[in-house]
Amino acid sequence: GWAVGPARLSTACYVEHALAISLYLALRFKDDAKAALKANAELGGHSTARGAVLGAILGARLGLANLPQDWLADLADPDQVIREAKAVAANPLS
């Protein structure tokens, strides 16, 4: 876990824990998606599930241009991932 003042944030993947620490990391690292995602991975536990939540929050907040471009380039098919993300963003749930 991660101590924040008198509280302790869990590194578990359960939604009640994953969401709290993902929001904390998004706020703590503000405009630095790479630092936020690295901090998440370094916490251990179920970092992949938290990383998905954190990545979604950061992507929505910062936009594609402010995500780590070198990480995007390393995806198996970055153009497909970007097309799908843009399609989701263009068609929000109503």
XYZ file of N, CA and C in Angstrom:
282
model
N 0.805 -1.191 0.000
C 0.000 0.000 0.000
C 0.849 1.256 0.000
N 0.190 2.376 0.006
C 0.862 3.662 -0.047
C 0.265 4.545 1.036
N 1.095 5.012 1.947
C 0.625 5.869 3.037
C 0.478 7.300 2.544
N -0.680 7.886 2.798
C -0.959 9.277 2.448
C -1.546 9.913 3.700
N -0.688 10.637 4.409
C -1.140 11.187 5.681
C -1.526 10.042 6.600
N -2.649 10.157 7.301
C -3.065 9.080 8.198
C -3.709 7.905 7.441
N -4.007 8.091 6.167
C -4.675 7.047 5.388
C -3.647 6.167 4.688
N -4.104 5.018 4.259
C -3.256 4.109 3.498
C -4.054 3.655 2.282
N -3.480 3.874 1.087
C -4.139 3.453 -0.141
C -3.666 2.051 -0.489
N -4.587 1.179 -0.778
C -4.266 -0.210 -1.079
C -3.814 -0.368 -2.525
N -2.946 -1.347 -2.767
C -2.528 -1.655 -4.137
C -3.356 -2.788 -4.726
N -4.419 -3.182 -4.053
C -5.284 -4.246 -4.564
C -6.034 -3.785 -5.808
N -6.533 -4.740 -6.549
C -7.211 -4.456 -7.812
C -8.714 -4.235 -7.635
N -9.265 -4.568 -6.491
C -10.699 -4.392 -6.286
C -11.072 -2.954 -6.578
N -12.216 -2.755 -7.209
C -12.578 -1.429 -7.708
C -12.541 -0.357 -6.622
N -12.963 -0.710 -5.413
C -12.972 0.313 -4.360
C -11.561 0.754 -3.981
N -10.572 -0.075 -4.262
C -9.183 0.295 -4.002
C -8.530 0.870 -5.258
N -8.755 0.213 -6.385
C -8.110 0.633 -7.638
C -8.519 2.044 -8.030
N -9.773 2.367 -7.892
C -10.233 3.697 -8.286
C -9.630 4.771 -7.392
N -9.589 4.519 -6.089
C -9.055 5.525 -5.160
C -7.589 5.829 -5.467
N -6.773 4.813 -5.626
C -5.350 5.072 -5.858
C -5.119 5.605 -7.266
N -5.930 5.193 -8.230
C -5.798 5.728 -9.590
C -6.106 7.223 -9.614
N -7.149 7.630 -8.920
C -7.475 9.057 -8.828
C -6.373 9.820 -8.105
N -5.855 9.231 -7.036
C -4.768 9.869 -6.303
C -3.563 10.103 -7.210
N -3.161 9.065 -7.959
C -2.004 9.195 -8.846
C -2.259 10.225 -9.948
N -3.469 10.240 -10.490
C -3.806 11.210 -11.534
C -3.698 12.635 -10.993
N -4.125 12.842 -9.771
C -4.037 14.175 -9.163
C -2.614 14.512 -8.748
N -1.902 13.546 -8.207
C -0.539 13.812 -7.723
C 0.404 14.169 -8.866
N 0.276 13.480 -10.004
C 1.203 13.697 -11.109
C 0.640 14.622 -12.195
N -0.550 15.125 -11.994
C -1.220 16.102 -12.858
C -0.985 15.918 -14.360
N -0.002 16.587 -14.934
C 0.206 16.571 -16.386
C 1.304 15.617 -16.837
N 1.790 14.764 -15.948
C 2.888 13.858 -16.280
C 2.390 12.413 -16.285
N 1.822 12.009 -17.424
C 1.247 10.670 -17.541
C 2.299 9.595 -17.331
N 3.483 9.801 -17.869
C 4.541 8.795 -17.740
C 4.911 8.584 -16.272
N 5.071 9.656 -15.520
C 5.418 9.541 -14.102
C 4.293 8.859 -13.317
N 3.054 9.192 -13.637
C 1.917 8.589 -12.939
C 1.853 7.088 -13.201
N 2.022 6.690 -14.451
C 1.948 5.273 -14.800
C 3.149 4.496 -14.267
N 4.316 5.121 -14.243
C 5.492 4.466 -13.652
C 5.294 4.284 -12.149
N 4.790 5.308 -11.478
C 4.540 5.203 -10.039
C 3.552 4.081 -9.760
N 2.529 3.961 -10.580
C 1.555 2.893 -10.426
C 2.230 1.531 -10.541
N 3.065 1.337 -11.558
C 3.746 0.061 -11.756
C 4.674 -0.257 -10.584
N 5.338 0.760 -10.055
C 6.283 0.555 -8.962
C 5.595 0.228 -7.643
N 4.290 0.496 -7.541
C 3.557 0.149 -6.324
C 3.393 -1.353 -6.174
N 3.479 -2.095 -7.287
C 3.280 -3.535 -7.226
C 1.804 -3.870 -7.138
N 1.511 -5.035 -6.606
C 0.120 -5.470 -6.542
C -0.430 -5.651 -7.943
N -1.689 -5.371 -8.125
C -2.346 -5.535 -9.420
C -2.222 -4.257 -10.245
N -0.999 -3.943 -10.632
C -0.742 -2.672 -11.305
C -1.328 -2.622 -12.711
N -1.552 -3.767 -13.351
C -2.093 -3.726 -14.712
C -3.531 -3.234 -14.729
N -4.342 -3.713 -13.805
C -5.741 -3.264 -13.748
C -5.808 -1.791 -13.350
N -5.004 -1.407 -12.351
C -4.969 0.004 -11.963
C -4.443 0.852 -13.106
N -3.465 0.340 -13.847
C -2.896 1.077 -14.972
C -3.924 1.348 -16.052
N -4.825 0.391 -16.278
C -5.885 0.596 -17.267
C -6.816 1.720 -16.822
N -7.167 1.712 -15.547
C -8.034 2.766 -15.002
C -7.313 4.108 -15.049
N -6.080 4.122 -14.581
C -5.293 5.354 -14.560
C -5.051 5.878 -15.970
N -4.728 4.996 -16.894
C -4.510 5.410 -18.281
C -5.751 6.026 -18.900
N -6.909 5.451 -18.585
C -8.160 6.006 -19.102
C -8.414 7.404 -18.536
N -8.170 7.566 -17.243
C -8.355 8.882 -16.611
C -7.401 9.903 -17.228
N -6.128 9.524 -17.334
C -5.123 10.445 -17.879
C -5.403 10.766 -19.347
N -5.776 9.760 -20.121
C -6.074 9.985 -21.532
C -7.240 10.940 -21.716
N -8.270 10.754 -20.902
C -9.435 11.642 -20.988
C -9.077 13.056 -20.547
N -8.242 13.162 -19.542
C -7.887 14.479 -18.995
C -6.862 15.209 -19.848
N -5.832 14.493 -20.302
C -4.710 15.143 -20.975
C -4.820 15.153 -22.493
N -5.540 14.210 -23.047
C -5.632 14.111 -24.502
C -4.450 13.343 -25.084
N -4.636 12.855 -26.277
C -3.650 12.013 -26.953
C -2.287 12.685 -27.093
N -2.261 13.950 -27.406
C -1.000 14.653 -27.645
C -0.113 14.718 -26.407
N -0.713 14.572 -25.215
C 0.055 14.675 -23.974
C 0.365 13.338 -23.324
N 0.078 12.252 -24.031
C 0.462 10.934 -23.538
C 1.866 10.617 -24.037
N 2.580 9.707 -23.378
C 3.952 9.380 -23.794
C 3.981 8.823 -25.226
N 4.424 9.630 -26.161
C 4.406 9.246 -27.570
C 5.313 8.047 -27.855
N 6.432 7.936 -27.132
C 7.308 6.780 -27.332
C 6.628 5.495 -26.889
N 5.779 5.565 -25.871
C 5.044 4.377 -25.442
C 3.978 4.017 -26.466
N 3.289 5.025 -27.001
C 2.282 4.760 -28.024
C 2.916 4.115 -29.255
N 4.085 4.589 -29.637
C 4.767 4.062 -30.819
C 5.160 2.600 -30.638
N 5.342 2.154 -29.399
C 5.742 0.776 -29.133
C 4.580 -0.214 -29.137
N 3.355 0.278 -29.267
C 2.210 -0.635 -29.337
C 2.290 -1.479 -30.604
N 1.708 -2.679 -30.557
C 1.744 -3.569 -31.715
C 1.125 -2.905 -32.947
N 0.025 -2.190 -32.763
C -0.633 -1.498 -33.873
C -1.146 -0.149 -33.365
N -0.239 0.813 -33.192
C -0.640 2.085 -32.588
C -1.738 2.805 -33.362
N -1.719 2.731 -34.672
C -2.752 3.423 -35.453
C -4.135 2.861 -35.154
N -4.245 1.550 -35.009
C -5.532 0.921 -34.696
C -6.008 1.328 -33.307
N -5.110 1.325 -32.350
C -5.467 1.719 -30.981
C -5.952 3.166 -30.957
N -5.255 4.037 -31.657
C -5.637 5.453 -31.697
C -6.975 5.630 -32.402
N -7.202 4.908 -33.495
C -8.506 4.989 -34.185
C -9.640 4.560 -33.263
N -9.441 3.460 -32.547
C -10.481 2.969 -31.655
C -10.721 3.935 -30.505
N -9.663 4.505 -29.946
C -9.820 5.464 -28.845
C -10.574 6.704 -29.321
N -10.249 7.167 -30.516
C -10.957 8.338 -31.057
C -12.424 8.024 -31.329
N -12.702 6.805 -31.782
C -14.091 6.411 -32.032
C -14.889 6.390 -30.732
N -14.286 5.886 -29.663
C -14.966 5.867 -28.362
C -15.206 7.291 -27.898
N -14.202 8.155 -28.029
C -14.344 9.545 -27.570
C -15.384 10.302 -28.381
N -15.539 9.958 -29.644
C -16.504 10.657 -30.503
C -17.939 10.196 -30.269
N -18.118 9.073 -29.609
C -19.447 8.508 -29.383
C -19.664 8.214 -27.916
N -19.736 9.245 -27.086
C -19.919 9.004 -25.647
C -21.257 8.351 -25.366
N -21.296 7.635 -24.265
C -22.560 7.012 -23.852
C -23.563 8.111 -23.500
N -24.810 7.860 -23.810
C -25.829 8.861 -23.469
C -26.896 8.272 -22.608
